[in-house]
Amino acid sequence: MYKRVKPSTKQIRETSKRVNNLSIIEVFDRLFSDAIGKGLTVYDIYIMSHLYIHYGLSAKQISEHSNTSMLGIRQCVNKLIGLGYVERSNGYSLILTSRGISYIESFI
């Protein structure tokens, strides 16, 4: 199991420098074209980005954040688990795997 820890201040500064040099249009273009090639939907990326920001959430918390039904969340989460981007920890909590983290960080 991959346990993600909060970044250090040095890592935060380096990430903010990279983000400042990007155009948001370029990021969305790369994100969506790559997602379509890998069989992901925008909602799959939305779930992974929430897990990236919050270091781990339950499906219920994601459902409350996004105002979406639990059934829709479970379908997306099961798909992401099957693709190896997300895994369950402690029964209910969802975390990104190293593959999911590298996928999200490839756009930053």
Short mmCIF file of C-alpha atoms in Angstrom, two decimals:
data_model
loop_
_atom_site.label_atom_id
_atom_site.label_comp_id
_atom_site.label_asym_id
_atom_site.label_seq_id
_atom_site.Cartn_x
_atom_site.Cartn_y
_atom_site.Cartn_z
CA MET A 1 0.00 0.00 0.00
CA TYR A 2 1.26 3.46 -0.87
CA LYS A 3 0.95 6.02 1.92
CA ARG A 4 1.12 9.60 0.73
CA VAL A 5 2.54 12.20 3.10
CA LYS A 6 2.07 15.94 3.02
CA PRO A 7 4.72 17.72 0.92
CA SER A 8 7.50 19.74 2.47
CA THR A 9 7.68 23.51 2.02
CA LYS A 10 10.43 23.03 -0.56
CA GLN A 11 8.23 20.71 -2.61
CA ILE A 12 5.33 23.18 -2.36
CA ARG A 13 7.54 26.02 -3.66
CA GLU A 14 8.81 23.90 -6.57
CA THR A 15 5.26 22.92 -7.52
CA SER A 16 4.05 26.52 -7.37
CA LYS A 17 6.89 27.61 -9.68
CA ARG A 18 5.85 24.95 -12.22
CA VAL A 19 2.20 25.92 -11.95
CA ASN A 20 2.92 29.61 -12.49
CA ASN A 21 4.60 28.81 -15.81
CA LEU A 22 1.60 26.89 -17.19
CA SER A 23 -1.35 28.09 -19.15
CA ILE A 24 -4.63 26.66 -17.86
CA ILE A 25 -5.75 25.98 -21.43
CA GLU A 26 -2.62 23.91 -22.09
CA VAL A 27 -3.21 21.92 -18.90
CA PHE A 28 -6.84 21.15 -19.80
CA ASP A 29 -5.89 20.21 -23.35
CA ARG A 30 -3.24 17.74 -22.20
CA LEU A 31 -5.45 16.44 -19.42
CA PHE A 32 -8.47 15.67 -21.57
CA SER A 33 -6.60 14.30 -24.56
CA ASP A 34 -4.59 11.97 -22.30
CA ALA A 35 -7.70 10.95 -20.34
CA ILE A 36 -9.59 9.99 -23.49
CA GLY A 37 -6.62 7.90 -24.61
CA LYS A 38 -6.59 6.01 -21.29
CA GLY A 39 -10.37 5.48 -21.13
CA LEU A 40 -10.97 7.91 -18.28
CA THR A 41 -13.82 10.38 -17.96
CA VAL A 42 -13.76 13.91 -16.62
CA TYR A 43 -15.48 12.66 -13.51
CA ASP A 44 -12.76 10.05 -12.94
CA ILE A 45 -10.19 12.83 -13.03
CA TYR A 46 -12.36 14.90 -10.69
CA ILE A 47 -12.36 12.07 -8.13
CA MET A 48 -8.61 11.53 -8.44
CA SER A 49 -7.92 15.25 -8.03
CA HIS A 50 -10.03 15.34 -4.85
CA LEU A 51 -8.10 12.38 -3.48
CA TYR A 52 -4.83 14.09 -4.45
CA ILE A 53 -5.75 17.32 -2.66
CA HIS A 54 -7.26 15.76 0.47
CA TYR A 55 -4.84 12.76 0.77
CA GLY A 56 -7.75 10.34 1.09
CA LEU A 57 -11.52 10.47 1.42
CA SER A 58 -14.39 8.04 1.70
CA ALA A 59 -16.84 7.59 -1.15
CA LYS A 60 -19.48 9.29 0.99
CA GLN A 61 -17.29 12.37 1.46
CA ILE A 62 -16.65 12.58 -2.29
CA SER A 63 -20.38 12.23 -2.89
CA GLU A 64 -21.12 15.08 -0.49
CA HIS A 65 -18.38 17.27 -1.99
CA SER A 66 -19.66 16.82 -5.54
CA ASN A 67 -23.42 16.58 -4.88
CA THR A 68 -23.54 13.26 -6.71
CA SER A 69 -25.25 9.98 -5.90
CA MET A 70 -23.32 7.27 -4.12
CA LEU A 71 -24.07 4.86 -6.97
CA GLY A 72 -22.26 7.09 -9.47
CA ILE A 73 -19.31 7.52 -7.14
CA ARG A 74 -19.06 3.78 -6.49
CA GLN A 75 -19.07 3.00 -10.21
CA CYS A 76 -16.29 5.49 -10.89
CA VAL A 77 -14.28 4.36 -7.86
CA ASN A 78 -14.59 0.68 -8.82
CA LYS A 79 -13.39 1.55 -12.33
CA LEU A 80 -10.42 3.49 -10.92
CA ILE A 81 -9.58 0.63 -8.55
CA GLY A 82 -9.67 -1.78 -11.48
CA LEU A 83 -7.35 0.47 -13.51
CA GLY A 84 -4.93 0.74 -10.56
CA TYR A 85 -5.26 4.47 -9.86
CA VAL A 86 -7.08 4.20 -6.51
CA GLU A 87 -7.08 1.70 -3.66
CA ARG A 88 -9.06 1.23 -0.47
CA SER A 89 -7.43 1.61 2.90
CA ASN A 90 -9.08 0.86 6.24
CA GLY A 91 -12.24 -0.42 4.56
CA TYR A 92 -13.90 2.88 3.61
CA SER A 93 -11.12 5.34 2.95
CA LEU A 94 -9.88 5.76 -0.62
CA ILE A 95 -6.33 6.81 -1.48
CA LEU A 96 -4.43 7.27 -4.69
CA THR A 97 -1.87 4.67 -5.65
CA SER A 98 1.56 5.72 -6.86
CA ARG A 99 0.20 5.34 -10.42
CA GLY A 100 -2.68 7.73 -9.63
CA ILE A 101 -0.38 10.26 -8.01
CA SER A 102 2.05 10.24 -10.94
CA TYR A 103 -0.89 10.60 -13.35
CA ILE A 104 -2.24 13.71 -11.57
CA GLU A 105 1.25 15.18 -11.04
CA SER A 106 2.07 14.76 -14.74
CA PHE A 107 -0.22 17.73 -15.41
CA ILE A 108 1.24 19.99 -12.75
#
